[in-house]
Structure formats: C-alpha cells, structure tokens
Coordinates of C-alpha atoms in Angstrom, one line a residue:
M1 CA 152.5 -6.0 9.9
K2 CA 153.5 -3.6 7.0
I3 CA 152.2 -5.5 4.3
H4 CA 149.1 -6.2 6.2
A5 CA 148.8 -2.4 6.8
L6 CA 149.2 -1.5 3.0
I7 CA 146.6 -4.0 2.2
A8 CA 144.4 -2.5 4.7
A9 CA 145.1 0.9 3.4
T10 CA 144.5 -0.1 -0.1
G11 CA 141.1 -1.8 0.9
L12 CA 140.1 1.4 2.3
A13 CA 141.1 3.5 -0.6
A14 CA 139.3 1.0 -2.7
A15 CA 136.2 1.6 -0.8
C16 CA 136.4 5.0 -0.6
V17 CA 136.5 5.3 -4.6
A18 CA 133.8 3.2 -5.1
A19 CA 131.6 4.8 -2.4
A20 CA 132.6 8.4 -4.6
P21 CA 129.7 7.7 -6.8
A22 CA 127.1 7.1 -4.3
L23 CA 128.0 10.2 -2.0
A24 CA 128.2 12.6 -5.1
A25 CA 124.4 11.4 -5.6
D26 CA 123.6 11.7 -2.3
S27 CA 124.8 15.1 -2.2
Y28 CA 123.5 16.1 -5.6
P29 CA 122.5 19.1 -6.4
A30 CA 124.7 21.0 -4.4
R31 CA 124.9 24.1 -6.4
P32 CA 122.5 25.6 -9.1
I33 CA 122.1 23.7 -12.4
T34 CA 122.2 25.2 -16.1
L35 CA 119.7 24.1 -18.6
V36 CA 120.8 25.0 -22.2
I37 CA 117.9 25.5 -24.7
P38 CA 119.6 25.8 -27.8
F39 CA 116.7 28.1 -29.3
P40 CA 116.4 31.7 -28.6
P41 CA 113.9 33.1 -26.6
G42 CA 110.0 33.2 -26.9
G43 CA 109.6 29.8 -29.1
A44 CA 107.9 27.0 -28.1
T45 CA 110.7 24.8 -26.6
D46 CA 112.0 27.9 -24.9
V47 CA 108.4 28.7 -22.9
A48 CA 108.5 24.7 -22.3
G49 CA 112.1 24.8 -20.8
R50 CA 111.2 27.5 -18.5
V51 CA 108.2 25.5 -17.4
L52 CA 110.6 22.8 -16.5
A53 CA 113.6 24.7 -14.9
Q54 CA 110.9 26.2 -12.6
G55 CA 109.2 23.0 -11.6
L56 CA 113.1 21.3 -11.3
T57 CA 114.0 24.1 -9.1
K58 CA 111.1 22.7 -6.8
Q59 CA 111.8 19.1 -7.0
L60 CA 115.6 19.4 -6.5
G61 CA 115.8 22.3 -3.9
Q62 CA 118.6 24.2 -6.5
N63 CA 118.2 26.8 -8.8
V64 CA 117.8 25.8 -12.2
I65 CA 118.9 28.3 -14.4
V66 CA 118.0 28.4 -18.2
E67 CA 120.4 29.1 -20.6
N68 CA 119.6 30.1 -24.5
R69 CA 122.3 28.8 -26.9
A70 CA 120.9 29.3 -30.0
G71 CA 121.8 28.7 -33.5
A72 CA 123.0 26.2 -36.3
G73 CA 119.5 23.8 -35.8
T74 CA 120.3 23.2 -32.3
V75 CA 124.2 22.0 -33.2
I76 CA 125.4 25.2 -31.0
G77 CA 123.5 24.4 -27.6
A78 CA 123.7 20.8 -28.0
S79 CA 127.1 20.5 -28.6
Y80 CA 128.0 22.8 -25.5
V81 CA 126.2 20.0 -23.2
A82 CA 127.8 17.5 -24.7
R83 CA 131.1 18.8 -24.1
S84 CA 130.3 19.7 -20.6
A85 CA 131.4 17.8 -17.3
P86 CA 129.1 14.8 -16.7
D87 CA 127.9 15.8 -13.7
G88 CA 124.3 16.4 -13.9
Y89 CA 124.9 20.3 -13.4
T90 CA 124.5 20.9 -17.1
L91 CA 121.2 19.9 -18.8
L92 CA 119.9 19.8 -22.5
V93 CA 116.0 20.2 -23.3
S94 CA 115.9 19.9 -27.3
S95 CA 113.8 18.1 -29.7
G96 CA 114.2 15.6 -31.9
T97 CA 116.0 18.0 -34.2
T98 CA 119.1 17.8 -32.0
F99 CA 118.6 13.7 -31.6
T100 CA 117.3 12.4 -34.8
I101 CA 117.1 15.0 -37.7
N102 CA 120.7 16.6 -37.4
P103 CA 122.0 13.2 -37.4
A104 CA 120.4 12.6 -40.9
V105 CA 121.2 15.7 -42.8
R106 CA 124.8 17.0 -41.3
G107 CA 127.7 15.3 -42.3
D108 CA 130.0 17.1 -39.5
L109 CA 127.8 16.9 -36.5
P110 CA 130.5 17.9 -33.7
Y111 CA 128.4 15.3 -31.2
D112 CA 127.2 12.0 -31.5
P113 CA 123.2 11.6 -30.7
V114 CA 123.6 8.6 -28.8
K115 CA 127.3 8.6 -27.4
S116 CA 127.5 12.2 -26.3
F117 CA 123.9 12.0 -24.2
Q118 CA 122.4 10.8 -21.6
P119 CA 118.2 10.7 -21.9
L120 CA 116.6 11.4 -18.8
G121 CA 113.0 11.6 -19.8
I122 CA 110.7 12.6 -22.8
V123 CA 107.9 15.4 -21.7
A124 CA 105.9 16.4 -24.2
R125 CA 105.2 16.1 -28.0
T126 CA 103.6 18.4 -30.6
G127 CA 102.8 18.3 -34.2
L128 CA 104.5 20.9 -36.8
I129 CA 102.1 22.5 -39.1
L130 CA 102.1 24.3 -42.1
L131 CA 101.3 28.0 -41.6
A132 CA 99.8 30.6 -44.1
N133 CA 99.8 34.3 -43.7
P134 CA 96.1 35.7 -43.9
K135 CA 96.2 37.4 -47.0
V136 CA 97.2 34.4 -49.2
P137 CA 94.7 32.6 -50.6
V138 CA 95.4 29.3 -49.3
H139 CA 93.7 27.1 -46.8
D140 CA 94.4 23.4 -47.5
I141 CA 96.9 21.5 -49.5
P142 CA 94.9 21.6 -53.0
S143 CA 94.9 25.7 -52.7
F144 CA 98.5 25.5 -51.2
L145 CA 99.9 23.1 -54.6
A146 CA 97.9 25.8 -56.8
Y147 CA 99.3 28.7 -55.2
V148 CA 102.6 27.3 -55.8
K149 CA 102.5 25.9 -59.3
D150 CA 101.2 29.2 -60.8
P151 CA 104.0 30.8 -62.7
A152 CA 103.3 34.2 -60.5
H153 CA 104.8 32.3 -57.6
P154 CA 108.1 30.7 -58.6
A155 CA 109.8 28.9 -55.6
T156 CA 107.7 29.7 -53.3
P157 CA 109.4 30.7 -50.1
Y158 CA 108.7 29.0 -46.9
G159 CA 110.3 30.1 -43.4
S160 CA 111.2 27.4 -40.5
F161 CA 112.9 27.7 -37.5
G162 CA 116.3 26.7 -38.5
S163 CA 118.3 24.6 -41.2
G164 CA 117.9 21.1 -40.5
T165 CA 115.2 21.2 -38.1
T166 CA 112.3 19.2 -38.1
A167 CA 110.1 22.3 -39.2
N168 CA 112.9 22.2 -42.1
F169 CA 112.3 18.6 -42.9
V170 CA 108.6 18.7 -43.1
G171 CA 108.6 21.1 -45.7
E172 CA 111.3 19.4 -47.8
A173 CA 109.7 16.0 -47.5
F174 CA 106.3 17.4 -48.3
A175 CA 108.0 19.4 -51.5
A176 CA 109.6 16.4 -52.3
A177 CA 106.5 14.1 -51.9
A178 CA 104.4 16.6 -53.8
G179 CA 106.8 17.2 -56.6
I180 CA 106.9 21.0 -55.9
Q181 CA 109.7 23.3 -55.6
L182 CA 110.0 25.7 -52.3
T183 CA 112.5 27.9 -51.4
H184 CA 113.6 27.5 -48.0
V185 CA 114.2 30.5 -45.6
P186 CA 115.5 29.7 -42.3
Y187 CA 115.3 31.4 -39.1
K188 CA 116.9 31.5 -35.8
G189 CA 114.2 30.2 -33.9
S190 CA 110.2 30.2 -34.1
S191 CA 109.6 33.9 -33.2
P192 CA 111.6 35.8 -36.0
A193 CA 110.0 33.2 -38.7
M194 CA 106.3 34.0 -37.2
A195 CA 107.2 37.6 -36.9
D196 CA 108.2 37.8 -40.3
L197 CA 104.9 35.6 -41.6
I198 CA 102.4 37.6 -39.8
G199 CA 104.2 40.7 -41.5
G200 CA 103.4 39.1 -44.8
Q201 CA 107.4 39.0 -45.8
I202 CA 107.1 35.2 -46.3
P203 CA 103.9 33.8 -47.0
F204 CA 104.3 30.3 -45.5
S205 CA 106.1 28.6 -42.9
V206 CA 106.3 25.3 -41.0
D207 CA 106.5 25.7 -37.1
T208 CA 105.3 23.2 -33.9
V209 CA 101.7 23.5 -33.2
A210 CA 102.9 24.6 -29.8
A211 CA 104.3 27.7 -31.1
A212 CA 101.8 28.2 -33.7
L213 CA 98.6 27.9 -31.6
P214 CA 98.5 31.4 -30.0
Q215 CA 98.7 33.2 -33.4
I216 CA 96.0 30.4 -35.1
K217 CA 93.8 31.5 -32.3
S218 CA 93.9 35.4 -32.7
G219 CA 93.9 35.0 -36.8
K220 CA 97.3 36.1 -37.1
V221 CA 98.3 33.1 -39.3
K222 CA 96.1 30.3 -41.1
P223 CA 96.3 26.7 -40.7
V224 CA 96.9 24.2 -43.8
A225 CA 98.0 20.9 -42.3
V226 CA 99.5 19.5 -39.7
S227 CA 102.2 16.8 -40.0
S228 CA 101.3 14.4 -37.1
P229 CA 99.9 11.0 -37.6
R230 CA 96.6 12.2 -35.9
R231 CA 95.1 15.1 -35.9
S232 CA 96.0 17.9 -33.1
S233 CA 93.6 17.7 -29.7
F234 CA 94.5 21.6 -30.1
L235 CA 93.2 21.9 -33.4
P236 CA 90.7 18.9 -34.0
D237 CA 89.4 20.8 -37.4
V238 CA 92.4 21.1 -39.3
P239 CA 93.3 18.2 -41.3
T240 CA 96.7 16.0 -41.5
F241 CA 98.9 16.1 -44.2
A242 CA 97.6 12.3 -44.7
D243 CA 94.0 13.6 -44.6
Q244 CA 95.1 15.2 -47.9
G245 CA 96.5 12.7 -49.6
Y246 CA 100.5 12.7 -48.2
P247 CA 100.4 9.8 -46.0
Q248 CA 104.1 9.6 -46.1
I249 CA 104.2 12.9 -44.0
A250 CA 103.2 11.9 -40.7
M251 CA 105.8 12.7 -38.2
D252 CA 105.5 14.9 -34.8
T253 CA 108.3 16.3 -32.8
W254 CA 108.9 15.8 -29.1
L255 CA 111.0 17.5 -26.1
M256 CA 113.5 15.3 -24.2
V257 CA 115.6 16.4 -21.4
A258 CA 119.5 14.9 -21.4
A259 CA 122.6 15.2 -19.6
P260 CA 126.0 14.8 -21.5
R261 CA 126.8 10.7 -21.4
G262 CA 128.6 9.5 -18.3
I263 CA 126.5 11.2 -15.3
P264 CA 126.7 8.8 -12.3
D265 CA 123.9 6.6 -12.4
G266 CA 122.6 8.0 -8.7
V267 CA 122.3 11.3 -10.6
K268 CA 120.3 10.0 -13.1
S269 CA 118.0 8.2 -11.3
R270 CA 117.6 12.1 -9.2
L271 CA 117.2 13.7 -12.3
E272 CA 114.6 11.2 -13.9
T273 CA 112.7 10.8 -11.2
A274 CA 112.4 14.9 -10.4
L275 CA 111.5 15.0 -14.1
A276 CA 108.7 12.8 -13.8
A277 CA 107.5 14.6 -10.8
V278 CA 107.4 18.1 -12.7
V279 CA 105.7 16.9 -15.9
A280 CA 103.2 15.1 -13.2
D281 CA 102.4 18.8 -11.4
P282 CA 99.0 19.8 -12.3
D283 CA 100.5 23.5 -12.4
A284 CA 103.6 22.4 -14.9
R285 CA 101.2 20.2 -16.8
Q286 CA 98.6 23.0 -17.7
S287 CA 101.6 25.6 -18.6
L288 CA 102.5 23.1 -20.9
Q289 CA 99.2 22.4 -22.2
A290 CA 98.7 26.0 -22.8
Q291 CA 101.1 26.4 -24.8
G292 CA 100.0 23.2 -27.3
F293 CA 101.6 20.7 -26.1
E294 CA 100.9 17.4 -25.4
V295 CA 101.9 16.5 -21.8
G296 CA 103.2 12.8 -20.8
F297 CA 106.4 11.7 -19.5
Q298 CA 108.5 8.8 -21.0
D299 CA 111.5 7.7 -18.9
A300 CA 115.2 7.5 -19.8
A301 CA 115.1 4.0 -21.4
A302 CA 111.9 5.2 -23.5
G303 CA 113.8 8.2 -24.6
S304 CA 117.2 6.0 -25.6
A305 CA 114.7 3.5 -27.6
L306 CA 112.7 6.4 -29.4
I307 CA 116.4 7.9 -30.4
A308 CA 117.1 4.2 -31.6
K309 CA 114.1 4.0 -33.6
E310 CA 114.0 7.3 -35.5
L311 CA 117.7 7.6 -36.4
P312 CA 117.3 5.0 -39.4
Q313 CA 114.0 6.7 -40.4
M314 CA 115.3 10.0 -40.6
H315 CA 118.2 8.7 -42.4
E316 CA 115.9 7.2 -45.0
I317 CA 113.5 10.5 -45.5
A318 CA 116.5 12.8 -45.9
Q319 CA 117.7 10.4 -48.5
R320 CA 114.4 10.0 -50.3
A321 CA 113.7 13.7 -50.2
H322 CA 117.6 14.8 -50.6
I323 CA 117.6 17.0 -47.7
K324 CA 121.1 17.7 -46.6
V325 CA 122.3 21.0 -44.5
E326 CA 126.1 22.3 -45.4

C-alpha cells in the first residue's frame, strides 16, 4: 500500500507540475506589466511604446507601465529585459538597432539577439531619413555631396539618436558608399539630436521618418533622402537614396515587442494575441500613423524570421562600411 500510495502521490505531484504553466497562463496577468523603452522620452519609439502600452492595458486588463531605460544604443534597456524573469511581466519594445544592428557593430554585447529574447510581434515600420538644417544650402544628395566636399566643411558632422543605432548605420553606410568623410555625433535619443539640428548646432542628422515628420511639416528641418527601399507614403515627394544613385542604401527600421526568452507558451500566446488586437484597433492605428509609422502586425514567427534574415545582412554591411562601436 505504501508503494502504491507513493506512486499515486508522485503521479499527482507530476500532474501538478505539468499543470503549473497552464495555470500561470490562465491567471496571467495578475499584476502590472512593465514595457521597457530603450530610448529617452519624446522620440518616435517612445511615442509608439506609449500607444502600445495604453492598448495592451485595455486588452489585458492590467496596467502596462512604460519605463524608459535609455543609453548605449539601446543596450542598457535591452540588457535589463534580457536579465528579467521570463514571466511576461517585463517586455521590451525596440527596433532593429537592438536585434540586428548591435550584434553587427558591438563586440561585447551583453545579450544575444536570438537566445535572450522571445519576439511577440512586429507592430510597425518606418524609413530613416537624412535631414538638413533649413539654413544649410542642401536639398538633395548631389547638393549634400557638394557641401561635404567643399574644403570649407571638413569632416562634416551629422547627428543620430545614438552610436550603433540604425541612424548611425545609415549615415556610415552612405559615407562609405559615397567615398566621403563624415563626423558622427551621437545623441541619447531623437529629441536632443533634433533640437540641435533645428538650433543649427549640427547641419545634418539621420533620424526616423516617424520622428522627423512633424518637424518636416513645420519647416523646421529639410528632408534630403529616405533610406527605405521605396518612398515613404508620408513623404512621397522625397526621393530615396536609391533614386539618387545609391541603391546600396535601402533599409528601414521596425518596431518589435519582445519578452525574455523562456516565457510560458500560454503567456506568449496571450501577449501575441493582445498585441495583434492593439495594432488592429482603429484608434491605435491612427495614433501610430500620425507619428509617421507604417502600421501592420506581423506575428512572433515573422519576428524571429526577420531577425534571422537581417543578422547576416547587417554583419556584411558593417564590415563593408567599417562600422564599429567600441
């Protein structure tokens, strides 16, 4: 009897262990969720993250709290999430900078883009854009090259929202393709870079279309070229780099929500479904589009596939353009 009782007890314990993830998923979320944005407040990713947080709060029935952890080209915020418990209560919203650019340009990255994260879905995309201060006599790539090659403008500076970010990547890739020398001036986010561009402290910057759109519309900055393979639907009159003779500069950036690798399948499914519902919501879509994002949901599998596709591509571009962040 004792043996039978032990077997029965063991079987019951095993059943309880097996049921634990399902029960955890059924009760999720039982407390507020933190959505980490690895950029400072005010930039395009920050604005989009807050829209997503508001929508997820509605879909999940728990508060989703935004926490900005900026610095080191998203490394600080991304590393924090990678080290967090894989329970679905700490999430990351970030761009290709985190998942495919940093691994190509940083040799001491404290996270692995594949092993450290579980993608939950891609929510939007946006091109990058070369911008000029309105007082600078530049309006397209030919006039930009003439300005840069003028001996009066040696090592012309351009700003970006951080070292090793997609904006930095576009700037250095273009400099290599055009055979020119530029001086990269990294900022801690889009907002301070944009402020200095508008104020004339720097003559040029590379930023996302999403972040730049309001300033372009108000005439505070001038668009020179967009980096995406096709023209932005928000700026159809602004030519791409490819339109202006540089087809090798053809990239955009995307916003992905991810969790630490290892979250329970049920929690992953719940978050993926909630995220798809947020992106489908007309108010959320309108808010994201108003910021210059091309909105469209792609699921977790598509997110993983995109990372796998872009990782070798970004490594190749980084090597060809000699892009490295120490």
